[in-house]
């Protein structure tokens, strides 16, 4: 009988060498959306961009209380004043949510953790739409508060002269502006270019379009069918009929959907460096 | 396990990656060595789906990267430690990774400890990090999903000698537990210190691969003499081709002959030797220097052989 025991070499192979590694569940959409939403707030610049929504709403409300004649202390005035900064801030938020992945090169990490870029982009889109809706509702609430306070201070009756449909028009107008910012972000993948692009769209093109319309009769007739900005901002005045909706659809397809589709196609195929 | 087969990536007429084939085995640290611009980073980006390959395929654990349901749980990736939003804190960057991979919250603090970042440092914004701290953070992010495979591009960049030793020990331990590690470097010394297997790439092509042992073994004998030209001639006459090597400012010869044979040849020819030893990677170093040289260095080959 041999007493010699053969030394068993038990190398601690640890967790990695376990015969069968578990199959992992795919990352659910709500996780991607949650992370992308967090990324919109977790830097100083991102935080203040979001905070600016509330700050600008308060400033606009204060301005109406201070400077508007007593007869204009109505909810419509407050909502209108608040709406103007929104049309600038929301598209920038939307554009930056996309472009920061390239400008800050975080895409290297983002797209290795979630290789499906279309899911990341969709999550960002849904997040910006949610943030946009929430921002507008917060702004409208600030405006409502301003309306109550302002009418008390001015000693006029509090007037609620806004209908649900008007609110929906505002949401639609801002929503399309936000999508425009998002589209420019996807298209340029560069923060500066996307923001400049949005200002060209929102400030420069309308002026040129108006100038052309006043100089050329044929363009004045054609404008509603080619000028998306005209159709988009028209939503803030409301009262769209079938013709206006059709014009919005036609120009929206040309200015928004086609560039967005092209931009997405490039995002899915481009190299992330 | 990482399997790269016949991978090619062209940009216009330029072949950044040219028919690259190799595997990185579990339980081993594979060093991916090449000068800057050799195609290391491009190959690594293709592995993780950030760059589409022109032809060929890269699979990780038998699947393409894009087919992994939760890639961070299976492959830890660090491609560029500086590619982070400068305004995020280190802890926030790890939290984003932890949430995306659906790991428990405690993983963030654990990984900070593994890479020796203090609580105070983790609360700082990445713009205030040194490159070494960014590398540690990047390694923490790569490890957070407890993956089976690690892909690290130039992870030792910016680390001090103590940091390089720390990383060697970390990766050694990781590989000993059965993990697969692929790391790139443009410094032969780093790779020699850390890797078990070496893949050398130059101008998009694999020029040498094997275990570190094999590649260093093949190096032969290194010899220095007062009159290297005469010694070279004597070695050639004795049937041992020798090549001239310039390293650390000294002119030496490398030959496939053993140290004993070289000593005998020198004695017979009456040449005084200054140094005689196994080449220990001198051949690998020479090959590597040739790769980094902008022009072909046919001159050194010609006069020594």
Short mmCIF file of N, CA and C in Angstrom, two decimals, chain B residues 83-173:
data_model
loop_
_atom_site.label_atom_id
_atom_site.label_comp_id
_atom_site.label_asym_id
_atom_site.label_seq_id
_atom_site.Cartn_x
_atom_site.Cartn_y
_atom_site.Cartn_z
N UNK B 83 -11.21 59.61 -23.41
CA UNK B 83 -12.48 59.80 -24.11
C UNK B 83 -13.64 59.76 -23.13
N UNK B 84 -13.67 60.73 -22.23
CA UNK B 84 -14.75 60.83 -21.26
C UNK B 84 -15.19 62.28 -21.19
N UNK B 85 -16.42 62.51 -20.78
CA UNK B 85 -16.89 63.88 -20.60
C UNK B 85 -16.09 64.48 -19.44
N UNK B 86 -15.34 65.55 -19.74
CA UNK B 86 -14.43 66.13 -18.74
C UNK B 86 -15.18 66.64 -17.51
N UNK B 87 -16.47 66.88 -17.67
CA UNK B 87 -17.24 67.44 -16.56
C UNK B 87 -17.85 66.41 -15.64
N UNK B 88 -17.68 65.11 -15.95
CA UNK B 88 -18.22 64.08 -15.05
C UNK B 88 -17.18 63.69 -14.02
N UNK B 89 -17.65 63.29 -12.86
CA UNK B 89 -16.72 62.79 -11.85
C UNK B 89 -16.39 61.34 -12.18
N UNK B 90 -15.28 60.89 -11.62
CA UNK B 90 -14.88 59.50 -11.83
C UNK B 90 -15.97 58.55 -11.36
N UNK B 91 -16.54 58.85 -10.19
CA UNK B 91 -17.56 57.96 -9.64
C UNK B 91 -18.79 57.92 -10.54
N UNK B 92 -19.13 59.07 -11.12
CA UNK B 92 -20.31 59.13 -11.99
C UNK B 92 -20.09 58.27 -13.25
N UNK B 93 -18.88 58.31 -13.77
CA UNK B 93 -18.58 57.52 -14.98
C UNK B 93 -18.74 56.03 -14.67
N UNK B 94 -18.26 55.62 -13.50
CA UNK B 94 -18.41 54.21 -13.11
C UNK B 94 -19.89 53.88 -12.85
N UNK B 95 -20.62 54.84 -12.29
CA UNK B 95 -22.05 54.60 -12.01
C UNK B 95 -22.82 54.40 -13.32
N UNK B 96 -22.48 55.19 -14.33
CA UNK B 96 -23.16 55.03 -15.63
C UNK B 96 -22.90 53.62 -16.18
N UNK B 97 -21.66 53.16 -16.04
CA UNK B 97 -21.32 51.81 -16.53
C UNK B 97 -22.05 50.76 -15.70
N UNK B 98 -22.05 50.94 -14.38
CA UNK B 98 -22.69 49.98 -13.48
C UNK B 98 -24.19 49.86 -13.81
N UNK B 99 -24.82 51.01 -14.08
CA UNK B 99 -26.26 50.99 -14.37
C UNK B 99 -26.54 50.37 -15.73
N UNK B 100 -25.72 50.73 -16.72
CA UNK B 100 -25.93 50.18 -18.06
C UNK B 100 -25.82 48.65 -18.03
N UNK B 101 -24.83 48.15 -17.28
CA UNK B 101 -24.61 46.70 -17.24
C UNK B 101 -25.50 46.01 -16.23
N UNK B 102 -26.28 46.79 -15.49
CA UNK B 102 -27.19 46.27 -14.48
C UNK B 102 -26.43 45.47 -13.41
N UNK B 103 -25.33 46.06 -12.94
CA UNK B 103 -24.58 45.46 -11.85
C UNK B 103 -25.05 46.08 -10.54
N UNK B 104 -24.80 45.40 -9.42
CA UNK B 104 -25.18 46.01 -8.14
C UNK B 104 -24.39 47.30 -7.88
N UNK B 105 -25.03 48.20 -7.16
CA UNK B 105 -24.44 49.51 -6.88
C UNK B 105 -23.08 49.42 -6.21
N UNK B 106 -22.92 48.40 -5.36
CA UNK B 106 -21.70 48.27 -4.57
C UNK B 106 -20.47 48.09 -5.45
N UNK B 107 -20.68 47.66 -6.70
CA UNK B 107 -19.58 47.41 -7.63
C UNK B 107 -18.72 48.66 -7.83
N UNK B 108 -19.35 49.84 -7.80
CA UNK B 108 -18.62 51.08 -8.06
C UNK B 108 -17.53 51.27 -7.01
N UNK B 109 -17.90 51.17 -5.72
CA UNK B 109 -16.92 51.35 -4.65
C UNK B 109 -15.86 50.25 -4.71
N UNK B 110 -16.29 49.02 -5.03
CA UNK B 110 -15.34 47.90 -5.11
C UNK B 110 -14.28 48.16 -6.17
N UNK B 111 -14.73 48.62 -7.34
CA UNK B 111 -13.78 48.84 -8.44
C UNK B 111 -12.86 50.01 -8.14
N UNK B 112 -13.38 51.05 -7.47
CA UNK B 112 -12.52 52.17 -7.09
C UNK B 112 -11.39 51.66 -6.20
N UNK B 113 -11.74 50.70 -5.34
CA UNK B 113 -10.72 50.16 -4.46
C UNK B 113 -9.70 49.34 -5.25
N UNK B 114 -10.21 48.53 -6.19
CA UNK B 114 -9.31 47.70 -6.99
C UNK B 114 -8.26 48.54 -7.70
N UNK B 115 -8.67 49.71 -8.22
CA UNK B 115 -7.71 50.53 -8.97
C UNK B 115 -7.08 51.62 -8.09
N UNK B 116 -7.32 51.54 -6.79
CA UNK B 116 -6.70 52.46 -5.84
C UNK B 116 -7.00 53.93 -6.12
N UNK B 117 -8.26 54.23 -6.41
CA UNK B 117 -8.67 55.63 -6.46
C UNK B 117 -9.40 55.92 -5.15
N UNK B 118 -9.00 56.99 -4.47
CA UNK B 118 -9.63 57.31 -3.19
C UNK B 118 -11.01 57.91 -3.40
N UNK B 119 -11.76 57.98 -2.32
CA UNK B 119 -13.09 58.58 -2.35
C UNK B 119 -13.04 60.02 -2.85
N UNK B 120 -12.03 60.73 -2.35
CA UNK B 120 -11.90 62.14 -2.73
C UNK B 120 -11.60 62.24 -4.23
N UNK B 121 -10.71 61.37 -4.73
CA UNK B 121 -10.37 61.40 -6.16
C UNK B 121 -11.57 61.02 -7.02
N UNK B 122 -12.35 60.06 -6.53
CA UNK B 122 -13.53 59.63 -7.29
C UNK B 122 -14.56 60.74 -7.41
N UNK B 123 -14.54 61.68 -6.47
CA UNK B 123 -15.49 62.78 -6.50
C UNK B 123 -15.03 63.95 -7.36
N UNK B 124 -13.78 63.87 -7.83
CA UNK B 124 -13.26 64.93 -8.69
C UNK B 124 -13.74 64.76 -10.11
N UNK B 125 -13.79 65.87 -10.85
CA UNK B 125 -14.15 65.79 -12.26
C UNK B 125 -12.95 65.30 -13.07
N UNK B 126 -13.25 64.56 -14.14
CA UNK B 126 -12.19 63.89 -14.89
C UNK B 126 -11.22 64.89 -15.52
N UNK B 127 -11.68 66.13 -15.76
CA UNK B 127 -10.76 67.11 -16.34
C UNK B 127 -9.58 67.37 -15.42
N UNK B 128 -9.76 67.11 -14.11
CA UNK B 128 -8.67 67.33 -13.15
C UNK B 128 -7.87 66.07 -12.88
N UNK B 129 -8.10 65.03 -13.68
CA UNK B 129 -7.35 63.78 -13.49
C UNK B 129 -6.05 63.81 -14.29
N UNK B 130 -5.02 63.17 -13.74
CA UNK B 130 -3.81 62.94 -14.55
C UNK B 130 -4.10 61.77 -15.49
N UNK B 131 -3.24 61.60 -16.50
CA UNK B 131 -3.47 60.50 -17.43
C UNK B 131 -3.44 59.15 -16.70
N UNK B 132 -2.54 59.03 -15.71
CA UNK B 132 -2.47 57.79 -14.94
C UNK B 132 -3.78 57.50 -14.21
N UNK B 133 -4.40 58.54 -13.64
CA UNK B 133 -5.68 58.35 -12.94
C UNK B 133 -6.78 57.98 -13.92
N UNK B 134 -6.73 58.59 -15.11
CA UNK B 134 -7.73 58.24 -16.13
C UNK B 134 -7.60 56.77 -16.54
N UNK B 135 -6.35 56.31 -16.64
CA UNK B 135 -6.13 54.91 -17.00
C UNK B 135 -6.71 54.00 -15.92
N UNK B 136 -6.49 54.35 -14.67
CA UNK B 136 -7.02 53.53 -13.57
C UNK B 136 -8.54 53.53 -13.62
N UNK B 137 -9.11 54.70 -13.86
CA UNK B 137 -10.57 54.80 -13.94
C UNK B 137 -11.09 53.95 -15.10
N UNK B 138 -10.38 54.04 -16.24
CA UNK B 138 -10.78 53.27 -17.41
C UNK B 138 -10.73 51.77 -17.15
N UNK B 139 -9.70 51.35 -16.41
CA UNK B 139 -9.58 49.92 -16.08
C UNK B 139 -10.71 49.52 -15.12
N UNK B 140 -11.04 50.41 -14.19
CA UNK B 140 -12.16 50.14 -13.28
C UNK B 140 -13.45 49.97 -14.07
N UNK B 141 -13.67 50.85 -15.06
CA UNK B 141 -14.88 50.77 -15.87
C UNK B 141 -14.90 49.47 -16.68
N UNK B 142 -13.73 49.04 -17.14
CA UNK B 142 -13.66 47.81 -17.93
C UNK B 142 -13.95 46.60 -17.06
N UNK B 143 -13.56 46.66 -15.78
CA UNK B 143 -13.71 45.50 -14.89
C UNK B 143 -15.08 45.44 -14.21
N UNK B 144 -15.84 46.51 -14.30
CA UNK B 144 -17.04 46.64 -13.46
C UNK B 144 -18.08 45.55 -13.74
N UNK B 145 -18.13 45.07 -14.98
CA UNK B 145 -19.12 44.05 -15.32
C UNK B 145 -18.64 42.63 -15.05
N UNK B 146 -17.49 42.49 -14.36
CA UNK B 146 -16.89 41.18 -14.09
C UNK B 146 -16.78 40.36 -15.36
N UNK B 147 -16.11 40.92 -16.38
CA UNK B 147 -16.09 40.26 -17.70
C UNK B 147 -15.07 39.12 -17.75
N UNK B 148 -15.16 38.36 -18.82
CA UNK B 148 -14.28 37.21 -19.02
C UNK B 148 -13.11 37.58 -19.92
N UNK B 149 -13.30 38.67 -20.66
CA UNK B 149 -12.30 39.11 -21.64
C UNK B 149 -12.01 40.59 -21.40
N UNK B 150 -10.75 40.97 -21.50
CA UNK B 150 -10.39 42.39 -21.40
C UNK B 150 -9.69 42.82 -22.67
N UNK B 151 -10.10 43.97 -23.20
CA UNK B 151 -9.44 44.55 -24.38
C UNK B 151 -8.99 45.95 -23.98
N UNK B 152 -7.69 46.15 -23.89
CA UNK B 152 -7.16 47.41 -23.38
C UNK B 152 -6.18 48.01 -24.38
N UNK B 153 -6.45 49.23 -24.83
CA UNK B 153 -5.58 49.89 -25.79
C UNK B 153 -4.63 50.82 -25.05
N UNK B 154 -3.36 50.53 -25.10
CA UNK B 154 -2.32 51.33 -24.45
C UNK B 154 -2.67 51.65 -22.99
N UNK B 155 -3.00 50.64 -22.18
CA UNK B 155 -3.43 50.94 -20.81
C UNK B 155 -2.30 51.45 -19.92
N UNK B 156 -1.04 51.16 -20.30
CA UNK B 156 0.07 51.55 -19.44
C UNK B 156 0.54 52.97 -19.71
N UNK B 157 -0.03 53.59 -20.77
CA UNK B 157 0.31 54.97 -21.08
C UNK B 157 0.02 55.88 -19.90
N UNK B 158 0.99 56.64 -19.50
CA UNK B 158 0.75 57.60 -18.42
C UNK B 158 0.90 57.01 -17.04
N UNK B 159 1.12 55.70 -16.94
CA UNK B 159 1.34 55.10 -15.62
C UNK B 159 2.82 55.22 -15.28
N UNK B 160 3.10 55.47 -14.00
CA UNK B 160 4.50 55.50 -13.59
C UNK B 160 4.97 54.05 -13.41
N UNK B 161 6.28 53.84 -13.18
CA UNK B 161 6.78 52.45 -13.07
C UNK B 161 6.02 51.63 -12.03
N UNK B 162 5.67 52.26 -10.91
CA UNK B 162 4.90 51.53 -9.90
C UNK B 162 3.52 51.17 -10.43
N UNK B 163 2.95 52.08 -11.21
CA UNK B 163 1.64 51.85 -11.81
C UNK B 163 1.68 50.71 -12.80
N UNK B 164 2.78 50.64 -13.58
CA UNK B 164 2.92 49.56 -14.56
C UNK B 164 3.04 48.22 -13.84
N UNK B 165 3.78 48.21 -12.75
CA UNK B 165 3.91 46.97 -11.97
C UNK B 165 2.56 46.56 -11.39
N UNK B 166 1.81 47.56 -10.89
CA UNK B 166 0.48 47.29 -10.35
C UNK B 166 -0.41 46.67 -11.43
N UNK B 167 -0.34 47.25 -12.63
CA UNK B 167 -1.20 46.74 -13.69
C UNK B 167 -0.78 45.34 -14.12
N UNK B 168 0.53 45.11 -14.15
CA UNK B 168 1.01 43.77 -14.49
C UNK B 168 0.45 42.75 -13.51
N UNK B 169 0.51 43.07 -12.22
CA UNK B 169 0.00 42.14 -11.21
C UNK B 169 -1.51 41.93 -11.36
N UNK B 170 -2.20 43.04 -11.62
CA UNK B 170 -3.66 42.96 -11.78
C UNK B 170 -4.03 42.05 -12.95
N UNK B 171 -3.39 42.28 -14.10
CA UNK B 171 -3.72 41.52 -15.30
C UNK B 171 -3.26 40.07 -15.17
N UNK B 172 -2.10 39.89 -14.49
CA UNK B 172 -1.61 38.53 -14.25
C UNK B 172 -2.65 37.74 -13.45
N UNK B 173 -3.12 38.35 -12.36
CA UNK B 173 -4.11 37.70 -11.50
C UNK B 173 -5.39 37.41 -12.27
#
